[in-house]
């Protein structure tokens, strides 16, 4: 069997979409599983919508997800270039072959004429297919049209190609995911393969590139099935080997509509900005269409690669459950080694003077605040009280806690006693336990009420991280300064 070669071929008209990331992942996994090659090709034939920033975003996002390619625009490979706009000298040659064989023809129709055709079809309530007005133009007629200044587009002759390679008008193929698929090619109009300005269209360029890059399996979204029929005909007309196709179900939002920005992030880079770990994203999107054989959903990309079989991909649509992704993300945050987590949290702590903390203090801070984090970005709101001398007291902490008589008495006692405490974790643990016990024994105050007073004064909040850890990180001076300040 020849080497498996698969590709992801994004169009840089936006940041890398999470759906494209899933397609890339399944291609990557299929390549890994079969010791094959995973190729990145940039499909930038639509110059108007292409932006370099999007190309960069595609590169960065795929890399961040760990979907490293074996051949691509940046690293080259034996069948480059891997950017369509750099391949414009390749496309005309095969257009000529198709023209010579009669599988393509020049079409001189103007946009206005085509528009009129479409309106006519709409008026008669018919699905529009090109009328094939130009299929049998004589050389003289073409010359005349050229003399009028018209530049032809090139159309593919669907019926001729179908008749040359098939017994009927039905074109069928075995889809790796969806099984047997077929279509009546009479319903496919002769489509444009090269525009009058010389730019190749998607369906044409994709075939030339996939064929010349020796792509063996094309795995992509089911929205491309209608294109696949057109592409198979081009492969056949040019005598290229037709690759195997696998079409994935779509990703839908929880309300079953198309996933869009109104549901939440859709670009990989936006998920990352929001505080999702790329490992969680990979694990989550793998489960949109694939299920592990052992039912164990939490899996690293390498574990998924071992277990992955294209036959196991589901042909139905998947629902993008943001809540499940969040749950998965919090799980991944819990599993991260502390040093790794410390690094990954830094982008979300840029508003704080992190250098006020020693490395040991920063480690401690992360240790005692990591538990409730769902997103890495949750750290931002979890830690303001670790910085600076003063603390902002939240209204709730003031009214419900600090303003009470009990809290005021507790704080006065705390300040006078803690003055003499040795400020180490072990000792603070012991002293605070004693302090709580004394207030319970002497005044009948519940331990948690005693602690609320200290917490509200020192952190400005009614709940948060482990109190001993907080006091230790803040140090005696700042802790007692804040406690004193809360006393009226
Ligand atoms: N550039 C196309 C897209 O982004 C590629 C489709 C394909 O995989 O053939 O949809």
CSV table of C-alpha atoms and ligand atoms in Angstrom, one decimal:
chain,number,residue,atom,x,y,z
A,1,UNK,CA,0.0,0.0,0.0
A,2,UNK,CA,1.3,3.5,-0.8
A,3,UNK,CA,2.0,5.9,1.9
A,4,UNK,CA,-1.0,7.6,3.5
A,5,UNK,CA,-0.9,11.3,2.8
A,6,UNK,CA,-3.6,13.6,4.2
A,7,UNK,CA,-4.0,17.4,4.4
A,8,UNK,CA,-5.7,20.3,6.0
A,9,UNK,CA,-6.4,23.1,3.5
A,10,UNK,CA,-7.7,26.1,5.3
A,11,UNK,CA,-8.6,29.3,3.5
A,12,UNK,CA,-7.1,32.3,5.3
A,13,UNK,CA,-10.3,34.4,5.4
A,14,UNK,CA,-10.5,34.2,9.1
A,15,UNK,CA,-8.8,32.9,12.2
A,16,UNK,CA,-8.6,29.1,12.5
A,17,UNK,CA,-12.1,27.9,13.3
A,18,UNK,CA,-12.6,25.2,15.9
A,19,UNK,CA,-14.4,23.1,13.2
A,20,UNK,CA,-11.3,23.3,11.0
A,21,UNK,CA,-9.2,22.4,14.0
A,22,UNK,CA,-11.3,19.3,14.4
A,23,UNK,CA,-10.9,18.4,10.7
A,24,UNK,CA,-7.1,19.0,11.1
A,25,UNK,CA,-7.0,16.8,14.2
A,26,UNK,CA,-8.8,13.8,12.5
A,27,UNK,CA,-6.4,14.1,9.5
A,28,UNK,CA,-3.4,14.3,11.8
A,29,UNK,CA,-4.6,11.3,13.8
A,30,UNK,CA,-5.2,9.3,10.7
A,31,UNK,CA,-1.7,10.1,9.4
A,32,UNK,CA,-0.2,9.2,12.8
A,33,UNK,CA,-2.1,6.0,13.0
A,34,UNK,CA,-0.9,4.9,9.5
A,35,UNK,CA,2.6,6.3,9.7
A,36,UNK,CA,1.6,8.7,7.0
A,37,UNK,CA,2.2,12.4,6.3
A,38,UNK,CA,0.0,15.3,7.4
A,39,UNK,CA,0.2,18.2,5.1
A,40,UNK,CA,-0.7,21.9,5.5
A,41,UNK,CA,-1.8,23.8,2.4
A,42,UNK,CA,-3.0,27.4,2.4
A,43,UNK,CA,-5.9,27.9,0.0
A,44,UNK,CA,-5.7,31.6,-0.6
A,45,UNK,CA,-7.1,31.9,-4.2
A,46,UNK,CA,-9.7,34.4,-2.9
A,47,UNK,CA,-7.4,37.4,-2.8
A,48,UNK,CA,-10.1,39.7,-1.5
A,49,UNK,CA,-10.7,37.7,1.7
A,50,UNK,CA,-7.2,36.6,2.3
A,51,UNK,CA,-5.1,38.3,5.0
A,52,UNK,CA,-1.6,37.5,6.2
A,53,UNK,CA,-2.8,37.9,9.8
A,54,UNK,CA,-5.1,35.0,9.2
A,55,UNK,CA,-2.3,32.9,7.7
A,56,UNK,CA,-0.2,33.5,10.8
A,57,UNK,CA,-3.2,32.7,13.0
A,58,UNK,CA,-3.7,29.4,11.3
A,59,UNK,CA,0.0,28.5,11.7
A,60,UNK,CA,0.0,29.5,15.4
A,61,UNK,CA,-3.2,27.8,16.3
A,62,UNK,CA,-2.3,24.5,14.7
A,63,UNK,CA,1.0,24.6,16.4
A,64,UNK,CA,-0.5,25.4,19.7
A,65,UNK,CA,-2.8,22.4,19.4
A,66,UNK,CA,0.2,20.2,18.7
A,67,UNK,CA,-1.0,19.5,15.1
A,68,UNK,CA,2.5,19.7,13.5
A,69,UNK,CA,2.6,19.2,9.8
A,70,UNK,CA,5.2,17.2,7.8
A,71,UNK,CA,5.0,19.4,4.8
A,72,UNK,CA,3.7,23.0,4.5
A,73,UNK,CA,4.3,26.5,3.4
A,74,UNK,CA,6.8,27.3,6.0
A,75,UNK,CA,8.8,24.1,5.9
A,76,UNK,CA,8.4,23.1,2.3
A,77,UNK,CA,8.3,19.5,1.1
A,78,UNK,CA,8.7,17.5,-2.1
A,79,UNK,CA,5.5,18.8,-3.8
A,80,UNK,CA,5.6,22.5,-2.9
A,81,UNK,CA,4.8,25.3,-2.9
A,82,UNK,CA,2.1,24.7,-0.4
A,83,UNK,CA,0.3,28.0,-0.8
A,84,UNK,CA,-2.1,28.2,-3.7
A,85,UNK,CA,-1.3,31.8,-4.7
A,86,UNK,CA,2.3,30.6,-5.3
A,87,UNK,CA,1.1,27.8,-7.6
A,88,UNK,CA,-0.6,30.0,-10.2
A,89,UNK,CA,1.8,28.9,-12.9
A,90,UNK,CA,0.8,25.2,-12.4
A,91,UNK,CA,-3.0,25.5,-13.0
A,92,UNK,CA,-3.2,26.7,-16.6
A,93,UNK,CA,-1.5,23.6,-17.9
A,94,UNK,CA,-4.2,21.2,-16.8
A,95,UNK,CA,-6.9,23.6,-17.9
A,96,UNK,CA,-5.4,23.3,-21.4
A,97,UNK,CA,-5.5,19.5,-21.1
A,98,UNK,CA,-9.1,19.6,-20.2
A,99,UNK,CA,-9.8,22.0,-23.1
A,100,UNK,CA,-7.9,19.8,-25.5
A,101,UNK,CA,-9.9,16.7,-24.4
A,102,UNK,CA,-13.2,18.5,-24.6
A,103,UNK,CA,-13.8,18.2,-20.9
A,104,UNK,CA,-13.8,22.0,-20.5
A,105,UNK,CA,-14.9,24.9,-22.7
A,106,UNK,CA,-14.7,28.6,-22.8
A,107,UNK,CA,-17.7,30.5,-21.6
A,108,UNK,CA,-18.1,34.1,-22.6
A,109,UNK,CA,-21.3,34.9,-20.7
A,110,UNK,CA,-21.2,38.1,-18.8
A,111,UNK,CA,-22.2,38.4,-15.1
A,112,UNK,CA,-25.3,40.2,-16.2
A,113,UNK,CA,-26.3,37.4,-18.7
A,114,UNK,CA,-25.8,34.8,-16.0
A,115,UNK,CA,-27.8,36.8,-13.5
A,116,UNK,CA,-30.6,37.0,-16.1
A,117,UNK,CA,-30.5,33.2,-16.5
A,118,UNK,CA,-30.7,32.8,-12.7
A,119,UNK,CA,-33.7,35.1,-12.5
A,120,UNK,CA,-35.4,33.2,-15.3
A,121,UNK,CA,-34.9,29.9,-13.4
A,122,UNK,CA,-36.2,31.5,-10.2
A,123,UNK,CA,-39.3,32.8,-12.1
A,124,UNK,CA,-40.0,29.2,-13.3
A,125,UNK,CA,-39.3,27.9,-9.8
A,126,UNK,CA,-36.5,25.7,-11.1
A,127,UNK,CA,-33.1,25.0,-9.5
A,128,UNK,CA,-30.6,26.9,-11.5
A,129,UNK,CA,-28.0,25.1,-13.6
A,130,UNK,CA,-26.0,26.9,-16.3
A,131,UNK,CA,-27.8,26.7,-19.6
A,132,UNK,CA,-24.6,25.6,-21.4
A,133,UNK,CA,-25.1,28.4,-23.9
A,134,UNK,CA,-21.4,28.4,-24.7
A,135,UNK,CA,-20.7,24.7,-24.9
A,136,UNK,CA,-20.9,24.5,-28.7
A,137,UNK,CA,-19.5,27.8,-29.8
A,138,UNK,CA,-17.7,27.7,-33.1
A,139,UNK,CA,-14.2,29.3,-33.5
A,140,UNK,CA,-15.8,32.2,-35.5
A,141,UNK,CA,-18.3,32.9,-32.8
A,142,UNK,CA,-15.6,32.8,-30.1
A,143,UNK,CA,-13.5,35.2,-32.2
A,144,UNK,CA,-16.4,37.6,-32.5
A,145,UNK,CA,-17.0,37.5,-28.7
A,146,UNK,CA,-13.3,38.0,-28.1
A,147,UNK,CA,-13.3,41.0,-30.5
A,148,UNK,CA,-16.1,42.5,-28.3
A,149,UNK,CA,-13.5,42.6,-25.5
A,150,UNK,CA,-15.0,39.6,-23.6
A,151,UNK,CA,-12.6,37.4,-21.7
A,152,UNK,CA,-13.8,33.8,-21.3
A,153,UNK,CA,-14.1,31.9,-18.1
A,154,UNK,CA,-13.4,28.1,-18.4
A,155,UNK,CA,-16.2,25.8,-17.5
A,156,UNK,CA,-16.1,22.0,-16.9
A,157,UNK,CA,-18.2,19.9,-19.1
A,158,UNK,CA,-20.0,17.7,-16.6
A,159,UNK,CA,-22.0,15.6,-18.9
A,160,UNK,CA,-19.2,14.8,-21.2
A,161,UNK,CA,-16.9,13.7,-18.3
A,162,UNK,CA,-19.7,11.7,-16.7
A,163,UNK,CA,-20.5,9.9,-20.0
A,164,UNK,CA,-16.8,9.2,-20.6
A,165,UNK,CA,-16.3,7.3,-17.4
A,166,UNK,CA,-19.8,6.1,-16.2
A,167,UNK,CA,-22.6,4.1,-17.7
A,168,UNK,CA,-25.4,6.4,-16.4
A,169,UNK,CA,-25.7,9.9,-15.1
A,170,UNK,CA,-25.4,8.6,-11.5
A,171,UNK,CA,-22.0,9.2,-9.9
A,172,UNK,CA,-21.3,7.3,-6.7
A,173,UNK,CA,-18.5,6.7,-4.3
A,174,UNK,CA,-17.8,4.9,-1.0
A,175,UNK,CA,-17.3,7.5,1.7
A,176,UNK,CA,-15.0,6.4,4.5
A,177,UNK,CA,-17.4,7.8,7.1
A,178,UNK,CA,-20.8,8.0,5.4
A,179,UNK,CA,-20.7,4.8,3.3
A,180,UNK,CA,-22.2,4.7,-0.2
A,181,UNK,CA,-23.1,8.2,-1.6
A,182,UNK,CA,-24.4,9.0,-5.0
A,183,UNK,CA,-25.8,11.8,-7.1
A,184,UNK,CA,-27.4,12.4,-10.4
A,185,UNK,CA,-24.9,14.5,-12.3
A,186,UNK,CA,-27.6,16.0,-14.5
A,187,UNK,CA,-28.3,18.2,-11.5
A,188,UNK,CA,-24.7,19.6,-11.5
A,189,UNK,CA,-24.4,22.5,-13.8
A,190,UNK,CA,-21.2,23.0,-15.8
A,191,UNK,CA,-19.2,24.9,-13.2
A,192,UNK,CA,-16.4,27.4,-13.7
A,193,UNK,CA,-12.9,26.0,-13.1
A,194,UNK,CA,-11.0,29.1,-14.1
A,195,UNK,CA,-12.4,32.7,-13.8
A,196,UNK,CA,-12.0,35.1,-16.7
A,197,UNK,CA,-9.2,36.8,-14.8
A,198,UNK,CA,-7.2,33.6,-14.8
A,199,UNK,CA,-7.8,32.7,-11.1
A,200,UNK,CA,-8.6,29.0,-10.6
A,201,UNK,CA,-11.7,28.2,-8.6
A,202,UNK,CA,-11.7,26.1,-5.4
A,203,UNK,CA,-13.0,22.8,-7.0
A,204,UNK,CA,-10.4,22.9,-9.7
A,205,UNK,CA,-7.4,24.1,-7.7
A,206,UNK,CA,-8.1,21.6,-4.9
A,207,UNK,CA,-8.0,18.6,-7.3
A,208,UNK,CA,-4.8,19.8,-9.0
A,209,UNK,CA,-3.1,20.3,-5.6
A,210,UNK,CA,-4.4,17.1,-4.0
A,211,UNK,CA,-3.4,15.1,-7.1
A,212,UNK,CA,0.1,16.7,-7.4
A,213,UNK,CA,0.7,16.4,-3.7
A,214,UNK,CA,-0.3,12.7,-3.8
A,215,UNK,CA,-3.0,13.1,-1.3
A,216,UNK,CA,-4.5,9.6,-0.7
A,217,UNK,CA,-7.4,10.4,1.7
A,218,UNK,CA,-9.4,13.6,1.8
A,219,UNK,CA,-11.1,14.0,5.2
A,220,UNK,CA,-13.3,17.1,5.6
A,221,UNK,CA,-16.7,18.4,6.6
A,222,UNK,CA,-19.9,17.1,5.0
A,223,UNK,CA,-20.6,20.5,3.6
A,224,UNK,CA,-18.1,19.5,0.9
A,225,UNK,CA,-20.0,16.4,-0.3
A,226,UNK,CA,-21.5,18.3,-3.3
A,227,UNK,CA,-18.1,19.5,-4.2
A,228,UNK,CA,-16.7,16.0,-4.1
A,229,UNK,CA,-18.8,14.9,-7.1
A,230,UNK,CA,-17.4,17.7,-9.1
A,231,UNK,CA,-13.9,16.9,-8.0
A,232,UNK,CA,-14.2,13.2,-8.8
A,233,UNK,CA,-15.1,14.1,-12.4
A,234,UNK,CA,-12.1,16.4,-12.7
A,235,UNK,CA,-9.8,13.7,-11.4
A,236,UNK,CA,-11.2,11.3,-13.9
A,237,UNK,CA,-11.0,13.7,-16.8
A,238,UNK,CA,-7.4,14.3,-16.1
A,239,UNK,CA,-6.6,10.7,-15.5
A,240,UNK,CA,-5.5,11.2,-11.9
A,241,UNK,CA,-6.1,8.6,-9.3
A,242,UNK,CA,-9.2,9.5,-7.2
A,243,UNK,CA,-8.3,9.6,-3.5
A,244,UNK,CA,-10.6,8.1,-0.8
A,245,UNK,CA,-13.0,10.6,0.7
A,246,UNK,CA,-14.4,10.8,4.3
A,247,UNK,CA,-16.9,13.4,5.2
A,248,UNK,CA,-17.5,14.4,8.8
A,249,UNK,CA,-20.8,15.4,10.3
A,250,UNK,CA,-21.1,19.1,11.2
A,251,UNK,CA,-20.6,20.7,14.5
A,252,UNK,CA,-23.7,22.4,15.7
A,253,UNK,CA,-24.4,24.8,18.6
A,254,UNK,CA,-26.4,23.5,21.6
A,255,UNK,CA,-29.5,25.1,20.0
A,256,UNK,CA,-28.8,22.9,16.9
A,257,UNK,CA,-28.0,25.9,14.7
A,258,UNK,CA,-24.7,26.5,13.0
A,259,UNK,CA,-22.0,27.3,15.6
A,260,UNK,CA,-21.4,31.0,15.5
A,261,UNK,CA,-19.9,33.8,17.6
A,262,UNK,CA,-23.2,34.5,19.3
A,263,UNK,CA,-22.9,31.1,21.0
A,264,UNK,CA,-19.4,31.8,22.2
A,265,UNK,CA,-15.8,31.6,20.9
A,266,UNK,CA,-15.4,29.8,17.6
A,267,UNK,CA,-11.7,30.6,16.7
A,268,UNK,CA,-9.1,28.5,18.4
A,269,UNK,CA,-7.2,31.7,19.4
A,270,UNK,CA,-10.3,33.1,21.1
A,271,UNK,CA,-10.7,29.9,23.1
A,272,UNK,CA,-7.1,30.2,24.2
A,273,UNK,CA,-7.5,33.9,25.0
A,274,UNK,CA,-10.5,33.0,27.2
A,275,UNK,CA,-8.4,30.6,29.2
A,276,UNK,CA,-8.9,27.2,27.6
A,277,UNK,CA,-5.9,24.8,27.6
A,278,UNK,CA,-5.0,23.6,24.1
A,279,UNK,CA,-4.9,20.0,25.5
A,280,UNK,CA,-8.5,20.3,26.7
A,281,UNK,CA,-9.5,21.7,23.3
A,282,UNK,CA,-7.9,18.8,21.4
A,283,UNK,CA,-9.5,16.3,23.7
A,284,UNK,CA,-12.9,17.9,23.5
A,285,UNK,CA,-13.0,18.3,19.7
A,286,UNK,CA,-11.8,14.7,19.2
A,287,UNK,CA,-15.0,13.7,20.9
A,288,UNK,CA,-17.1,15.6,18.4
A,289,UNK,CA,-17.5,12.7,16.1
A,290,UNK,CA,-15.2,10.1,17.5
A,291,UNK,CA,-15.6,7.9,20.6
A,292,UNK,CA,-12.9,6.1,22.5
A,293,UNK,CA,-13.1,2.3,22.4
A,294,UNK,CA,-12.8,2.0,26.2
A,295,UNK,CA,-15.3,4.8,27.0
A,296,UNK,CA,-12.6,6.8,28.7
A,297,UNK,CA,-13.1,10.3,27.4
A,298,UNK,CA,-10.1,12.0,29.0
A,299,UNK,CA,-7.2,11.3,26.7
A,300,UNK,CA,-4.1,13.0,25.5
A,301,UNK,CA,-3.5,13.4,21.7
A,302,UNK,CA,-1.0,10.5,21.7
A,303,UNK,CA,-3.5,8.2,23.4
A,304,UNK,CA,-6.2,9.2,21.0
A,305,UNK,CA,-3.9,8.6,18.1
A,306,UNK,CA,-3.3,5.0,19.3
A,307,UNK,CA,-7.0,4.3,19.6
A,308,UNK,CA,-8.2,6.2,16.5
A,309,UNK,CA,-9.9,4.4,13.6
A,310,UNK,CA,-11.5,6.3,10.8
A,311,UNK,CA,-14.3,3.7,10.7
A,312,UNK,CA,-15.3,4.8,14.2
A,313,UNK,CA,-16.1,8.4,13.1
A,314,UNK,CA,-19.7,9.2,13.4
A,315,UNK,CA,-21.5,10.3,10.3
A,316,UNK,CA,-24.0,12.4,12.3
A,317,UNK,CA,-23.7,15.9,13.5
A,318,UNK,CA,-22.1,16.7,16.9
A,319,UNK,CA,-23.3,19.3,19.4
A,320,UNK,CA,-20.7,21.7,20.8
A,321,UNK,CA,-21.4,21.7,24.5
A,322,UNK,CA,-19.5,24.7,25.9
A,323,UNK,CA,-20.3,23.4,29.4
A,324,UNK,CA,-18.7,20.1,28.8
A,325,UNK,CA,-15.6,21.9,27.4
A,326,UNK,CA,-15.5,24.0,30.6
A,327,UNK,CA,-15.7,20.9,32.7
A,328,UNK,CA,-12.9,19.3,30.7
A,329,UNK,CA,-10.8,22.4,31.0
A,330,UNK,CA,-11.1,22.5,34.7
A,331,UNK,CA,-10.1,18.9,34.8
A,332,UNK,CA,-7.0,19.6,32.7
A,333,UNK,CA,-6.1,22.6,34.9
A,334,UNK,CA,-6.3,20.3,38.0
A,335,UNK,CA,-4.0,17.8,36.3
A,336,UNK,CA,-1.3,20.3,35.2
A,337,UNK,CA,2.0,20.1,37.1
A,338,UNK,CA,2.4,23.2,39.3
A,339,UNK,CA,5.4,24.6,37.4
A,340,UNK,CA,3.5,24.3,34.1
A,341,UNK,CA,0.4,25.9,35.6
A,342,UNK,CA,2.5,28.8,37.0
A,343,UNK,CA,3.8,29.6,33.5
A,344,UNK,CA,0.4,29.2,31.8
A,345,UNK,CA,-1.3,31.6,34.3
A,346,UNK,CA,1.1,34.4,33.8
A,347,UNK,CA,-0.6,35.9,30.7
A,348,UNK,CA,-3.7,36.3,32.9
A,349,UNK,CA,-1.8,38.0,35.7
A,350,UNK,CA,-0.2,40.8,33.7
A,351,UNK,CA,-2.2,43.5,35.6
A,352,UNK,CA,-0.5,42.5,38.9
A,353,UNK,CA,3.0,43.3,40.0
A,354,UNK,CA,4.0,39.6,40.0
A,355,UNK,CA,7.5,40.5,40.9
A,356,UNK,CA,6.4,41.5,44.4
A,357,UNK,CA,6.2,37.8,45.1
A,358,UNK,CA,9.1,35.4,45.5
A,359,UNK,CA,8.9,32.3,43.4
A,360,UNK,CA,8.0,30.4,46.6
A,361,UNK,CA,5.2,32.8,47.3
A,362,UNK,CA,3.9,32.6,43.7
A,363,UNK,CA,3.9,28.8,43.9
A,364,UNK,CA,2.0,28.9,47.1
A,365,UNK,CA,-0.5,31.4,45.7
A,366,UNK,CA,-1.2,29.1,42.7
A,367,UNK,CA,-1.4,26.1,44.9
A,368,UNK,CA,-4.1,27.6,47.1
A,369,UNK,CA,-6.1,29.2,44.3
A,370,UNK,CA,-6.1,26.6,41.5
A,371,UNK,CA,-8.8,24.3,42.8
A,372,UNK,CA,-11.9,26.3,41.6
A,373,UNK,CA,-10.4,27.5,38.3
A,374,UNK,CA,-12.5,26.5,35.3
A,375,UNK,CA,-10.6,28.8,32.9
A,376,UNK,CA,-7.0,29.9,33.2
A,377,UNK,CA,-8.4,33.5,33.0
A,378,UNK,CA,-10.4,32.9,36.2
A,379,UNK,CA,-7.2,33.5,38.1
A,380,UNK,CA,-7.4,37.2,37.3
A,381,UNK,CA,-10.4,37.8,39.7
A,382,UNK,CA,-9.2,35.2,42.2
A,383,UNK,CA,-6.0,37.0,43.4
A,384,UNK,CA,-6.1,40.8,43.6
A,385,UNK,CA,-5.7,40.7,47.4
A,386,UNK,CA,-2.3,39.0,47.2
A,387,UNK,CA,-0.8,42.3,45.9
A,388,UNK,CA,-0.2,45.7,47.4
A,389,UNK,CA,-0.5,46.9,51.0
A,390,UNK,CA,-4.2,47.9,51.0
A,391,UNK,CA,-7.1,45.8,50.0
A,392,UNK,CA,-10.4,46.6,48.4
A,393,UNK,CA,-13.2,45.6,50.7
A,394,UNK,CA,-16.2,44.2,48.8
A,395,UNK,CA,-19.6,45.6,50.0
A,396,UNK,CA,-20.7,42.2,51.1
A,397,UNK,CA,-17.7,41.6,53.3
A,398,UNK,CA,-18.1,45.0,54.8
A,399,UNK,CA,-21.8,44.9,55.6
A,400,UNK,CA,-22.3,41.2,56.5
A,401,UNK,CA,-19.0,40.7,58.3
A,402,UNK,CA,-16.8,43.6,59.2
A,403,UNK,CA,-19.6,45.8,60.4
A,404,UNK,CA,-20.7,43.3,63.0
A,405,UNK,CA,-19.8,43.6,66.6
A,406,UNK,CA,-18.4,40.1,66.8
A,407,UNK,CA,-16.1,40.7,63.8
A,408,UNK,CA,-14.8,43.9,65.4
A,409,UNK,CA,-14.0,42.1,68.7
A,410,UNK,CA,-12.4,39.2,66.9
A,411,UNK,CA,-10.2,41.5,64.9
A,412,UNK,CA,-9.0,43.4,67.9
A,413,UNK,CA,-8.1,40.2,69.6
A,414,UNK,CA,-6.4,38.8,66.5
A,415,UNK,CA,-4.3,41.9,66.0
A,416,UNK,CA,-3.1,41.9,69.6
A,417,UNK,CA,-2.3,38.2,69.7
A,418,UNK,CA,-0.9,37.7,66.2
A,419,UNK,CA,1.6,40.4,66.9
A,420,UNK,CA,3.7,37.8,68.7
A,421,UNK,CA,3.1,34.9,66.4
A,422,UNK,CA,6.0,33.3,64.4
A,423,UNK,CA,4.8,33.7,60.8
A,424,UNK,CA,5.3,30.3,59.4
A,425,UNK,CA,2.8,28.0,57.9
A,426,UNK,CA,3.0,25.4,60.6
A,427,UNK,CA,2.8,27.9,63.4
A,428,UNK,CA,0.0,29.9,61.8
A,429,UNK,CA,-2.0,26.7,61.4
A,430,UNK,CA,-1.6,25.9,65.0
A,431,UNK,CA,-2.2,29.4,66.4
A,432,UNK,CA,-5.3,30.0,64.3
A,433,UNK,CA,-6.7,26.7,65.4
A,434,UNK,CA,-6.1,27.8,69.0
A,435,UNK,CA,-7.6,31.2,68.3
A,436,UNK,CA,-10.8,29.7,66.9
A,437,UNK,CA,-11.1,27.3,69.7
A,438,UNK,CA,-10.7,30.0,72.3
A,439,UNK,CA,-13.5,32.1,70.7
A,440,UNK,CA,-15.7,29.1,70.7
A,441,UNK,CA,-15.0,28.2,74.3
A,442,UNK,CA,-15.0,31.7,75.7
A,443,UNK,CA,-17.7,33.5,73.7
A,444,UNK,CA,-19.6,30.6,71.9
A,445,UNK,CA,-18.6,32.0,68.5
A,446,UNK,CA,-18.5,29.4,65.7
A,447,UNK,CA,-15.0,28.8,64.3
A,448,UNK,CA,-16.2,29.8,60.8
A,449,UNK,CA,-17.6,33.1,62.0
A,450,UNK,CA,-14.2,33.9,63.7
A,451,UNK,CA,-12.4,33.1,60.4
A,452,UNK,CA,-14.9,35.2,58.3
A,453,UNK,CA,-13.8,38.3,60.3
A,454,UNK,CA,-10.1,37.7,59.5
A,455,UNK,CA,-10.8,36.8,55.9
A,456,UNK,CA,-12.9,39.8,55.3
A,457,UNK,CA,-10.4,42.2,56.8
A,458,UNK,CA,-7.3,40.6,55.1
A,459,UNK,CA,-8.8,39.8,51.6
A,460,UNK,CA,-11.8,42.1,51.4
A,461,UNK,CA,-13.9,39.0,50.6
A,462,UNK,CA,-16.2,36.5,52.3
A,463,UNK,CA,-14.7,33.5,50.6
A,464,UNK,CA,-11.5,32.5,48.8
A,465,UNK,CA,-8.3,30.5,49.2
A,466,UNK,CA,-6.9,28.8,52.3
A,467,UNK,CA,-6.5,31.5,55.0
A,468,UNK,CA,-3.2,30.2,56.4
A,469,UNK,CA,-1.7,30.3,52.9
A,470,UNK,CA,-2.9,33.8,52.3
A,471,UNK,CA,-1.5,35.1,55.6
A,472,UNK,CA,1.8,33.4,55.0
A,473,UNK,CA,2.1,34.9,51.5
A,474,UNK,CA,1.1,38.4,52.6
A,475,UNK,CA,3.5,38.3,55.6
A,476,UNK,CA,2.9,39.5,59.1
A,477,UNK,CA,3.2,43.3,58.3
A,478,UNK,CA,0.6,43.4,55.6
A,479,UNK,CA,-1.8,41.0,57.3
A,480,UNK,CA,-1.9,42.9,60.5
A,481,UNK,CA,-1.9,46.3,58.7
A,482,UNK,CA,-5.1,45.2,56.9
A,483,UNK,CA,-6.6,43.7,60.1
A,484,UNK,CA,-6.0,46.9,62.0
A,485,UNK,CA,-7.4,49.0,59.2
A,486,UNK,CA,-10.7,47.1,59.3
A,487,UNK,CA,-11.1,47.9,63.0
A,488,UNK,CA,-13.3,51.0,63.5
B,1,LIG,N1,-10.2,25.6,1.6
B,1,LIG,C1,-11.3,24.7,1.8
B,1,LIG,C2,-12.0,25.1,3.0
B,1,LIG,O1,-11.4,25.8,3.9
B,1,LIG,C3,-10.8,23.3,1.9
B,1,LIG,C4,-11.8,22.3,1.7
B,1,LIG,C5,-11.2,20.9,1.5
B,1,LIG,O2,-10.7,20.3,2.4
B,1,LIG,O3,-11.2,20.5,0.3
B,1,LIG,O4,-13.2,24.8,3.2
